[in-house]
Amino acid sequence: MFITVSGQKGGVAKTCTSIHLASVWAGKGLSVCVVDADRNRSALAYAIRGELPFSVVPVEAAAKATRSADVVITDGQASSDEEELRHLAVGSDLVLLPTSPKARAVELTVELARLLQIVKVPHAVLLVKVDTRQQRAADEARAALQTFGLSVMTSEIPLLSAFDKAESLGVAVFDAVDDRGRSDPRRMAGWSAYLSVAQEIECLISKRLSVVSRSINPLPMSA
């Protein structure tokens, strides 16, 4: 699978999503490589703080590093440049667009999705940083996105301090601990959410490939 995680602005959990999806698939025994295509090198910075069960490489080293990978996840640059997006997204099985429920974030995601429609790349929106105490905001954001014809993942990523703790340690949220070394009580909520997202992505890609294969007419056999 080739997944690109993208967005028009920073702070939308692109790197968090890339790292956690990679952690899920690595945990299933797959060979996973995360390609850091962000100028801020956020994924590389995340990885260097701890020991992740997969490789994280700069985009310049991607060609060699991804040769034997079962899953390649590109942590994309936050940008609205059509040409740059084309280079990152073309060849991806899916472009994932993490989006917070805030109005401006939704607007930017709609703009980015329009660019992806132009380059004809499959894409889906993932609602992140969802405050369960304000579920209505997430529901309204989902409805707004769907109004513009966007595919929105059923799973949502909750707003949890456990993700910040995990990032500071360079680990997945499953291993998040507090200052006293105790496991964060909410860590499993975050981990379960990304397990569900990974499963949805697998289903989306399998379904799309099945549709594509059925739409290809077999070549006539020669006598």
CSV table of N, CA, C and O in Angstrom, one decimal, residues 33-155:
chain,number,residue,atom,x,y,z
A,33,CYS,N,7.6,1.6,5.9
A,33,CYS,CA,8.5,2.7,5.8
A,33,CYS,C,7.7,4.1,5.7
A,33,CYS,O,6.8,4.2,4.9
A,34,VAL,N,8.1,5.0,6.6
A,34,VAL,CA,7.5,6.3,6.6
A,34,VAL,C,8.5,7.3,5.9
A,34,VAL,O,9.7,7.3,6.2
A,35,VAL,N,8.0,7.9,4.8
A,35,VAL,CA,8.8,8.9,4.1
A,35,VAL,C,8.5,10.3,4.5
A,35,VAL,O,7.3,10.7,4.4
A,36,ASP,N,9.4,11.0,5.1
A,36,ASP,CA,9.2,12.4,5.6
A,36,ASP,C,9.4,13.4,4.4
A,36,ASP,O,10.6,13.7,4.1
A,37,ALA,N,8.3,13.9,3.9
A,37,ALA,CA,8.4,14.8,2.8
A,37,ALA,C,8.1,16.2,3.2
A,37,ALA,O,7.9,17.1,2.4
A,38,ASP,N,8.0,16.4,4.5
A,38,ASP,CA,7.7,17.7,5.1
A,38,ASP,C,9.0,18.5,5.3
A,38,ASP,O,9.9,17.9,5.9
A,39,ARG,N,9.0,19.8,4.9
A,39,ARG,CA,10.3,20.5,5.1
A,39,ARG,C,10.6,20.7,6.6
A,39,ARG,O,11.8,20.8,6.9
A,40,ASN,N,9.7,20.6,7.5
A,40,ASN,CA,9.9,20.6,8.9
A,40,ASN,C,10.5,19.4,9.5
A,40,ASN,O,11.0,19.3,10.6
A,41,ARG,N,10.5,18.3,8.7
A,41,ARG,CA,11.1,17.0,9.1
A,41,ARG,C,10.5,16.5,10.4
A,41,ARG,O,11.1,16.0,11.3
A,42,SER,N,9.2,16.7,10.5
A,42,SER,CA,8.5,16.3,11.8
A,42,SER,C,8.5,14.8,12.1
A,42,SER,O,8.7,14.4,13.2
A,43,ALA,N,8.4,14.0,11.1
A,43,ALA,CA,8.4,12.6,11.3
A,43,ALA,C,9.8,12.1,11.7
A,43,ALA,O,9.9,11.2,12.6
A,44,LEU,N,10.8,12.6,11.1
A,44,LEU,CA,12.2,12.3,11.5
A,44,LEU,C,12.4,12.7,13.0
A,44,LEU,O,13.1,12.0,13.7
A,45,ALA,N,12.0,13.9,13.3
A,45,ALA,CA,12.1,14.4,14.7
A,45,ALA,C,11.4,13.5,15.7
A,45,ALA,O,11.9,13.2,16.8
A,46,TYR,N,10.2,13.0,15.3
A,46,TYR,CA,9.4,12.1,16.1
A,46,TYR,C,10.2,10.8,16.4
A,46,TYR,O,10.4,10.4,17.5
A,47,ALA,N,10.7,10.3,15.3
A,47,ALA,CA,11.4,9.0,15.3
A,47,ALA,C,12.7,9.0,16.1
A,47,ALA,O,13.0,8.1,16.9
A,48,ILE,N,13.4,10.1,16.0
A,48,ILE,CA,14.7,10.2,16.7
A,48,ILE,C,14.6,10.2,18.2
A,48,ILE,O,15.6,9.9,18.9
A,49,ARG,N,13.4,10.5,18.7
A,49,ARG,CA,13.3,10.6,20.2
A,49,ARG,C,13.1,9.3,20.8
A,49,ARG,O,13.2,9.1,22.0
A,50,GLY,N,12.8,8.3,20.0
A,50,GLY,CA,12.5,7.0,20.6
A,50,GLY,C,12.9,5.8,19.7
A,50,GLY,O,13.8,6.0,18.9
A,51,GLU,N,12.3,4.7,19.8
A,51,GLU,CA,12.6,3.5,19.0
A,51,GLU,C,11.3,3.0,18.4
A,51,GLU,O,10.5,2.3,19.1
A,52,LEU,N,11.0,3.4,17.2
A,52,LEU,CA,9.8,2.9,16.5
A,52,LEU,C,10.1,1.6,15.7
A,52,LEU,O,11.2,1.4,15.3
A,53,PRO,N,9.1,0.8,15.6
A,53,PRO,CA,9.3,-0.5,14.9
A,53,PRO,C,9.3,-0.5,13.4
A,53,PRO,O,8.9,-1.4,12.7
A,54,PHE,N,9.7,0.6,12.8
A,54,PHE,CA,9.7,0.8,11.4
A,54,PHE,C,10.7,1.9,11.1
A,54,PHE,O,11.1,2.7,11.9
A,55,SER,N,11.0,2.0,9.8
A,55,SER,CA,12.0,3.1,9.4
A,55,SER,C,11.3,4.3,9.0
A,55,SER,O,10.2,4.3,8.5
A,56,VAL,N,12.0,5.5,9.3
A,56,VAL,CA,11.5,6.8,8.9
A,56,VAL,C,12.7,7.4,8.2
A,56,VAL,O,13.8,7.5,8.7
A,57,VAL,N,12.5,7.8,6.9
A,57,VAL,CA,13.5,8.3,6.1
A,57,VAL,C,13.1,9.6,5.4
A,57,VAL,O,12.0,9.9,5.2
A,58,PRO,N,14.1,10.5,5.1
A,58,PRO,CA,13.8,11.7,4.4
A,58,PRO,C,13.4,11.4,2.9
A,58,PRO,O,13.8,10.3,2.4
A,59,VAL,N,12.7,12.2,2.3
A,59,VAL,CA,12.2,11.9,0.9
A,59,VAL,C,13.3,11.7,0.0
A,59,VAL,O,13.2,10.9,-1.0
A,60,GLU,N,14.5,12.3,0.2
A,60,GLU,CA,15.6,12.1,-0.7
A,60,GLU,C,16.1,10.6,-0.7
A,60,GLU,O,16.8,10.2,-1.6
A,61,ALA,N,15.9,9.9,0.4
A,61,ALA,CA,16.3,8.5,0.5
A,61,ALA,C,15.2,7.5,0.3
A,61,ALA,O,15.4,6.3,0.5
A,62,ALA,N,14.1,8.0,-0.2
A,62,ALA,CA,12.9,7.1,-0.3
A,62,ALA,C,13.0,6.0,-1.4
A,62,ALA,O,12.6,4.9,-1.1
A,63,ALA,N,13.7,6.3,-2.5
A,63,ALA,CA,13.8,5.3,-3.6
A,63,ALA,C,14.4,4.0,-3.1
A,63,ALA,O,13.8,2.9,-3.4
A,64,LYS,N,15.4,4.1,-2.4
A,64,LYS,CA,16.1,2.9,-1.9
A,64,LYS,C,15.4,2.3,-0.7
A,64,LYS,O,15.2,1.1,-0.6
A,65,ALA,N,15.0,3.1,0.2
A,65,ALA,CA,14.5,2.7,1.5
A,65,ALA,C,13.1,2.0,1.4
A,65,ALA,O,12.8,1.1,2.2
A,66,THR,N,12.4,2.3,0.3
A,66,THR,CA,11.0,1.7,0.2
A,66,THR,C,10.9,0.5,-0.7
A,66,THR,O,9.9,-0.1,-0.9
A,67,ARG,N,12.1,0.0,-1.2
A,67,ARG,CA,12.0,-1.0,-2.2
A,67,ARG,C,11.4,-2.3,-1.7
A,67,ARG,O,10.6,-3.0,-2.4
A,68,SER,N,11.7,-2.7,-0.4
A,68,SER,CA,11.2,-3.9,0.1
A,68,SER,C,10.0,-3.7,1.1
A,68,SER,O,9.6,-4.7,1.8
A,69,ALA,N,9.5,-2.5,1.1
A,69,ALA,CA,8.4,-2.3,2.1
A,69,ALA,C,7.1,-2.8,1.6
A,69,ALA,O,6.7,-2.7,0.4
A,70,ASP,N,6.3,-3.3,2.5
A,70,ASP,CA,4.9,-3.7,2.2
A,70,ASP,C,4.0,-2.5,2.2
A,70,ASP,O,3.0,-2.4,1.5
A,71,VAL,N,4.3,-1.5,3.1
A,71,VAL,CA,3.5,-0.3,3.3
A,71,VAL,C,4.4,0.9,3.2
A,71,VAL,O,5.4,0.9,4.0
A,72,VAL,N,4.1,1.9,2.4
A,72,VAL,CA,4.9,3.1,2.3
A,72,VAL,C,3.9,4.3,2.7
A,72,VAL,O,2.9,4.4,2.0
A,73,ILE,N,4.2,5.0,3.7
A,73,ILE,CA,3.4,6.1,4.1
A,73,ILE,C,4.2,7.4,4.0
A,73,ILE,O,5.3,7.5,4.6
A,74,THR,N,3.7,8.3,3.2
A,74,THR,CA,4.4,9.6,3.0
A,74,THR,C,3.8,10.7,3.8
A,74,THR,O,2.6,11.0,3.7
A,75,ASP,N,4.6,11.2,4.7
A,75,ASP,CA,4.1,12.4,5.6
A,75,ASP,C,4.4,13.6,4.7
A,75,ASP,O,5.5,14.1,4.7
A,76,GLY,N,3.3,14.1,4.1
A,76,GLY,CA,3.4,15.1,3.1
A,76,GLY,C,3.7,16.5,3.6
A,76,GLY,O,3.4,16.8,4.8
A,77,GLN,N,4.1,17.4,2.7
A,77,GLN,CA,4.3,18.8,3.0
A,77,GLN,C,2.9,19.5,3.1
A,77,GLN,O,2.0,19.3,2.3
A,78,ALA,N,2.7,20.4,4.1
A,78,ALA,CA,1.5,21.2,4.2
A,78,ALA,C,1.6,22.2,3.1
A,78,ALA,O,2.4,23.2,3.2
A,79,SER,N,0.8,22.0,2.1
A,79,SER,CA,0.9,22.9,0.9
A,79,SER,C,-0.4,22.9,0.1
A,79,SER,O,-1.1,21.9,0.1
A,80,SER,N,-0.7,24.0,-0.6
A,80,SER,CA,-1.8,24.0,-1.5
A,80,SER,C,-1.4,24.2,-2.9
A,80,SER,O,-2.2,24.5,-3.8
A,81,ASP,N,-0.1,23.9,-3.2
A,81,ASP,CA,0.5,24.0,-4.5
A,81,ASP,C,0.1,22.8,-5.3
A,81,ASP,O,0.4,21.7,-4.9
A,82,GLU,N,-0.6,23.0,-6.4
A,82,GLU,CA,-1.1,21.9,-7.2
A,82,GLU,C,0.0,21.0,-7.7
A,82,GLU,O,-0.1,19.7,-7.7
A,83,GLU,N,1.1,21.6,-8.2
A,83,GLU,CA,2.2,20.8,-8.8
A,83,GLU,C,2.9,20.0,-7.7
A,83,GLU,O,3.2,18.8,-7.9
A,84,GLU,N,3.1,20.6,-6.5
A,84,GLU,CA,3.8,19.9,-5.4
A,84,GLU,C,2.9,18.7,-5.0
A,84,GLU,O,3.4,17.6,-4.7
A,85,LEU,N,1.6,19.0,-4.9
A,85,LEU,CA,0.6,18.0,-4.5
A,85,LEU,C,0.6,16.8,-5.5
A,85,LEU,O,0.5,15.6,-5.1
A,86,ARG,N,0.7,17.1,-6.7
A,86,ARG,CA,0.7,16.1,-7.8
A,86,ARG,C,1.9,15.2,-7.6
A,86,ARG,O,1.7,14.0,-7.7
A,87,HIS,N,3.0,15.8,-7.4
A,87,HIS,CA,4.2,14.9,-7.2
A,87,HIS,C,4.1,14.0,-6.0
A,87,HIS,O,4.6,12.8,-6.1
A,88,LEU,N,3.5,14.5,-4.9
A,88,LEU,CA,3.4,13.7,-3.7
A,88,LEU,C,2.3,12.6,-3.8
A,88,LEU,O,2.5,11.5,-3.4
A,89,ALA,N,1.2,13.0,-4.5
A,89,ALA,CA,0.0,12.1,-4.4
A,89,ALA,C,-0.1,11.1,-5.6
A,89,ALA,O,-0.6,10.0,-5.3
A,90,VAL,N,0.4,11.4,-6.7
A,90,VAL,CA,0.3,10.5,-7.9
A,90,VAL,C,1.1,9.2,-7.5
A,90,VAL,O,2.2,9.2,-7.0
A,91,GLY,N,0.4,8.1,-7.7
A,91,GLY,CA,1.0,6.8,-7.4
A,91,GLY,C,0.6,6.3,-6.0
A,91,GLY,O,0.8,5.2,-5.7
A,92,SER,N,-0.2,7.2,-5.3
A,92,SER,CA,-0.7,6.7,-4.0
A,92,SER,C,-2.0,5.9,-4.2
A,92,SER,O,-2.8,6.3,-5.0
A,93,ASP,N,-2.2,4.9,-3.3
A,93,ASP,CA,-3.4,4.2,-3.3
A,93,ASP,C,-4.5,5.1,-2.7
A,93,ASP,O,-5.7,4.9,-3.0
A,94,LEU,N,-4.1,5.9,-1.8
A,94,LEU,CA,-5.0,6.8,-1.1
A,94,LEU,C,-4.3,8.0,-0.5
A,94,LEU,O,-3.2,7.8,0.1
A,95,VAL,N,-4.9,9.2,-0.6
A,95,VAL,CA,-4.4,10.4,0.1
A,95,VAL,C,-5.3,10.6,1.3
A,95,VAL,O,-6.5,10.8,1.1
A,96,LEU,N,-4.8,10.6,2.5
A,96,LEU,CA,-5.6,10.8,3.7
A,96,LEU,C,-5.4,12.2,4.1
A,96,LEU,O,-4.3,12.8,4.2
A,97,LEU,N,-6.5,12.9,4.4
A,97,LEU,CA,-6.5,14.3,4.8
A,97,LEU,C,-7.0,14.5,6.2
A,97,LEU,O,-8.2,14.6,6.5
A,98,PRO,N,-6.1,14.5,7.2
A,98,PRO,CA,-6.5,14.7,8.6
A,98,PRO,C,-7.1,16.1,8.7
A,98,PRO,O,-6.5,17.1,8.2
A,99,THR,N,-8.2,16.3,9.4
A,99,THR,CA,-8.9,17.6,9.5
A,99,THR,C,-9.5,17.7,10.9
A,99,THR,O,-10.2,16.8,11.3
A,100,SER,N,-9.3,18.8,11.5
A,100,SER,CA,-9.9,19.0,12.8
A,100,SER,C,-11.4,19.6,12.5
A,100,SER,O,-11.6,20.0,11.4
A,101,PRO,N,-12.3,19.5,13.5
A,101,PRO,CA,-13.6,19.9,13.3
A,101,PRO,C,-13.8,21.4,13.1
A,101,PRO,O,-14.9,21.9,12.9
A,102,LYS,N,-12.7,22.2,13.2
A,102,LYS,CA,-12.9,23.7,13.1
A,102,LYS,C,-13.3,24.1,11.7
A,102,LYS,O,-12.8,23.5,10.7
A,103,ALA,N,-14.0,25.2,11.6
A,103,ALA,CA,-14.6,25.6,10.3
A,103,ALA,C,-13.5,25.9,9.3
A,103,ALA,O,-13.6,25.5,8.1
A,104,ARG,N,-12.4,26.6,9.7
A,104,ARG,CA,-11.4,26.9,8.7
A,104,ARG,C,-10.6,25.7,8.2
A,104,ARG,O,-10.3,25.6,7.1
A,105,ALA,N,-10.5,24.7,9.1
A,105,ALA,CA,-9.8,23.5,8.7
A,105,ALA,C,-10.7,22.8,7.7
A,105,ALA,O,-10.1,22.2,6.7
A,106,VAL,N,-12.0,22.8,7.9
A,106,VAL,CA,-12.9,22.1,7.0
A,106,VAL,C,-12.8,22.8,5.6
A,106,VAL,O,-12.7,22.2,4.5
A,107,GLU,N,-12.8,24.2,5.6
A,107,GLU,CA,-12.7,24.9,4.3
A,107,GLU,C,-11.4,24.6,3.6
A,107,GLU,O,-11.4,24.4,2.4
A,108,LEU,N,-10.3,24.5,4.3
A,108,LEU,CA,-9.0,24.2,3.6
A,108,LEU,C,-9.0,22.8,3.1
A,108,LEU,O,-8.4,22.6,2.0
A,109,THR,N,-9.6,21.9,3.8
A,109,THR,CA,-9.7,20.5,3.3
A,109,THR,C,-10.5,20.4,2.0
A,109,THR,O,-10.1,19.7,1.1
A,110,VAL,N,-11.6,21.1,2.0
A,110,VAL,CA,-12.4,21.1,0.8
A,110,VAL,C,-11.6,21.7,-0.4
A,110,VAL,O,-11.6,21.1,-1.5
A,111,GLU,N,-10.8,22.7,-0.2
A,111,GLU,CA,-9.9,23.3,-1.2
A,111,GLU,C,-8.9,22.2,-1.7
A,111,GLU,O,-8.7,22.1,-2.9
A,112,LEU,N,-8.3,21.5,-0.7
A,112,LEU,CA,-7.3,20.6,-1.1
A,112,LEU,C,-7.9,19.4,-1.8
A,112,LEU,O,-7.3,18.8,-2.8
A,113,ALA,N,-9.1,19.0,-1.4
A,113,ALA,CA,-9.8,17.9,-2.1
A,113,ALA,C,-10.1,18.2,-3.5
A,113,ALA,O,-10.0,17.3,-4.4
A,114,ARG,N,-10.4,19.5,-3.8
A,114,ARG,CA,-10.6,19.9,-5.2
A,114,ARG,C,-9.4,19.7,-6.1
A,114,ARG,O,-9.5,19.3,-7.2
A,115,LEU,N,-8.2,20.0,-5.5
A,115,LEU,CA,-7.0,19.8,-6.2
A,115,LEU,C,-6.7,18.3,-6.5
A,115,LEU,O,-6.3,17.9,-7.6
A,116,LEU,N,-7.1,17.5,-5.5
A,116,LEU,CA,-6.9,16.0,-5.7
A,116,LEU,C,-7.8,15.5,-6.7
A,116,LEU,O,-7.5,14.6,-7.4
A,117,GLN,N,-9.0,16.1,-6.8
A,117,GLN,CA,-10.0,15.7,-7.8
A,117,GLN,C,-9.4,16.0,-9.2
A,117,GLN,O,-9.6,15.3,-10.2
A,118,ILE,N,-8.7,17.1,-9.3
A,118,ILE,CA,-8.1,17.5,-10.6
A,118,ILE,C,-7.1,16.5,-11.1
A,118,ILE,O,-7.0,16.1,-12.2
A,119,VAL,N,-6.2,16.1,-10.1
A,119,VAL,CA,-5.2,15.1,-10.4
A,119,VAL,C,-5.7,13.7,-10.4
A,119,VAL,O,-4.9,12.8,-10.6
A,120,LYS,N,-6.9,13.5,-10.1
A,120,LYS,CA,-7.6,12.2,-10.1
A,120,LYS,C,-6.9,11.2,-9.2
A,120,LYS,O,-6.6,10.1,-9.6
A,121,VAL,N,-6.7,11.6,-7.9
A,121,VAL,CA,-6.1,10.7,-6.9
A,121,VAL,C,-7.2,10.4,-5.9
A,121,VAL,O,-7.8,11.3,-5.3
A,122,PRO,N,-7.3,9.1,-5.5
A,122,PRO,CA,-8.3,8.7,-4.5
A,122,PRO,C,-7.9,9.4,-3.1
A,122,PRO,O,-6.8,9.4,-2.7
A,123,HIS,N,-8.9,9.9,-2.4
A,123,HIS,CA,-8.6,10.6,-1.2
A,123,HIS,C,-9.8,10.4,-0.2
A,123,HIS,O,-10.9,10.2,-0.6
A,124,ALA,N,-9.5,10.6,1.1
A,124,ALA,CA,-10.5,10.5,2.1
A,124,ALA,C,-10.1,11.4,3.3
A,124,ALA,O,-9.0,11.7,3.5
A,125,VAL,N,-11.1,11.9,4.0
A,125,VAL,CA,-10.9,12.8,5.1
A,125,VAL,C,-11.0,12.0,6.4
A,125,VAL,O,-11.8,11.1,6.6
A,126,LEU,N,-10.0,12.4,7.3
A,126,LEU,CA,-10.0,11.8,8.7
A,126,LEU,C,-10.2,12.9,9.7
A,126,LEU,O,-9.4,13.8,9.7
A,127,LEU,N,-11.3,12.8,10.4
A,127,LEU,CA,-11.5,13.8,11.5
A,127,LEU,C,-10.6,13.5,12.7
A,127,LEU,O,-10.6,12.4,13.2
A,128,VAL,N,-9.8,14.5,13.1
A,128,VAL,CA,-8.8,14.3,14.2
A,128,VAL,C,-9.1,15.4,15.2
A,128,VAL,O,-9.8,16.4,15.0
A,129,LYS,N,-8.4,15.2,16.4
A,129,LYS,CA,-8.6,16.2,17.5
A,129,LYS,C,-10.0,16.4,17.8
A,129,LYS,O,-10.5,17.6,18.0
A,130,VAL,N,-10.8,15.3,17.9
A,130,VAL,CA,-12.2,15.4,18.2
A,130,VAL,C,-12.4,15.4,19.7
A,130,VAL,O,-12.1,14.4,20.3
A,131,ASP,N,-12.9,16.5,20.2
A,131,ASP,CA,-13.3,16.6,21.6
A,131,ASP,C,-14.6,15.9,21.9
A,131,ASP,O,-15.6,16.3,21.4
A,132,THR,N,-14.5,14.7,22.6
A,132,THR,CA,-15.8,14.0,22.8
A,132,THR,C,-16.8,14.7,23.5
A,132,THR,O,-18.0,14.4,23.5
A,133,ARG,N,-16.4,15.8,24.2
A,133,ARG,CA,-17.4,16.6,25.0
A,133,ARG,C,-18.1,17.6,24.0
A,133,ARG,O,-19.1,18.2,24.4
A,134,GLN,N,-17.6,17.7,22.8
A,134,GLN,CA,-18.2,18.6,21.8
A,134,GLN,C,-18.4,17.8,20.5
A,134,GLN,O,-18.0,18.2,19.4
A,135,GLN,N,-19.0,16.7,20.6
A,135,GLN,CA,-19.2,15.8,19.5
A,135,GLN,C,-20.1,16.4,18.4
A,135,GLN,O,-19.9,16.2,17.2
A,136,ARG,N,-20.9,17.4,18.8
A,136,ARG,CA,-21.8,18.0,17.8
A,136,ARG,C,-20.9,18.8,16.8
A,136,ARG,O,-21.3,18.8,15.6
A,137,ALA,N,-19.8,19.4,17.2
A,137,ALA,CA,-18.9,20.1,16.3
A,137,ALA,C,-18.4,19.1,15.2
A,137,ALA,O,-18.3,19.4,14.0
A,138,ALA,N,-18.0,17.9,15.7
A,138,ALA,CA,-17.5,16.9,14.8
A,138,ALA,C,-18.5,16.4,13.8
A,138,ALA,O,-18.3,16.3,12.6
A,139,ASP,N,-19.7,16.3,14.3
A,139,ASP,CA,-20.9,15.8,13.4
A,139,ASP,C,-21.2,16.9,12.4
A,139,ASP,O,-21.4,16.5,11.2
A,140,GLU,N,-21.1,18.1,12.8
A,140,GLU,CA,-21.4,19.2,11.8
A,140,GLU,C,-20.3,19.3,10.8
A,140,GLU,O,-20.6,19.6,9.6
A,141,ALA,N,-19.0,19.1,11.2
A,141,ALA,CA,-17.9,19.1,10.3
A,141,ALA,C,-18.0,18.0,9.3
A,141,ALA,O,-17.8,18.2,8.0
A,142,ARG,N,-18.4,16.8,9.8
A,142,ARG,CA,-18.6,15.7,8.9
A,142,ARG,C,-19.7,15.9,7.8
A,142,ARG,O,-19.5,15.7,6.6
A,143,ALA,N,-20.8,16.5,8.3
A,143,ALA,CA,-21.9,16.8,7.4
A,143,ALA,C,-21.5,17.8,6.3
A,143,ALA,O,-21.9,17.7,5.2
A,144,ALA,N,-20.7,18.8,6.8
A,144,ALA,CA,-20.3,19.9,5.8
A,144,ALA,C,-19.4,19.3,4.7
A,144,ALA,O,-19.5,19.6,3.6
A,145,LEU,N,-18.4,18.4,5.2
A,145,LEU,CA,-17.5,17.8,4.2
A,145,LEU,C,-18.3,16.9,3.2
A,145,LEU,O,-18.0,16.9,2.0
A,146,GLN,N,-19.2,16.2,3.7
A,146,GLN,CA,-20.0,15.3,2.9
A,146,GLN,C,-20.9,16.0,1.9
A,146,GLN,O,-21.2,15.6,0.8
A,147,THR,N,-21.3,17.2,2.3
A,147,THR,CA,-22.1,18.1,1.4
A,147,THR,C,-21.3,18.4,0.1
A,147,THR,O,-21.9,18.6,-0.9
A,148,PHE,N,-20.0,18.5,0.3
A,148,PHE,CA,-19.1,18.8,-0.9
A,148,PHE,C,-18.7,17.5,-1.6
A,148,PHE,O,-17.8,17.6,-2.4
A,149,GLY,N,-19.3,16.4,-1.2
A,149,GLY,CA,-19.0,15.2,-1.9
A,149,GLY,C,-17.7,14.5,-1.5
A,149,GLY,O,-17.3,13.6,-2.1
A,150,LEU,N,-17.2,14.8,-0.3
A,150,LEU,CA,-16.0,14.2,0.2
A,150,LEU,C,-16.3,12.9,1.0
A,150,LEU,O,-17.3,12.8,1.7
A,151,SER,N,-15.4,12.0,0.8
A,151,SER,CA,-15.5,10.7,1.6
A,151,SER,C,-14.9,11.0,2.9
A,151,SER,O,-13.7,11.4,3.0
A,152,VAL,N,-15.6,10.7,4.0
A,152,VAL,CA,-15.1,10.9,5.4
A,152,VAL,C,-15.0,9.6,6.1
A,152,VAL,O,-16.0,8.8,6.1
A,153,MET,N,-13.9,9.3,6.7
A,153,MET,CA,-13.7,8.1,7.4
A,153,MET,C,-14.7,8.0,8.5
A,153,MET,O,-15.0,9.0,9.2
A,154,THR,N,-15.3,6.8,8.8
A,154,THR,CA,-16.2,6.6,9.9
A,154,THR,C,-15.5,6.8,11.2
A,154,THR,O,-16.1,7.4,12.1
A,155,SER,N,-14.3,6.3,11.3
A,155,SER,CA,-13.5,6.5,12.6
A,155,SER,C,-13.1,7.9,12.8
A,155,SER,O,-12.8,8.6,11.8
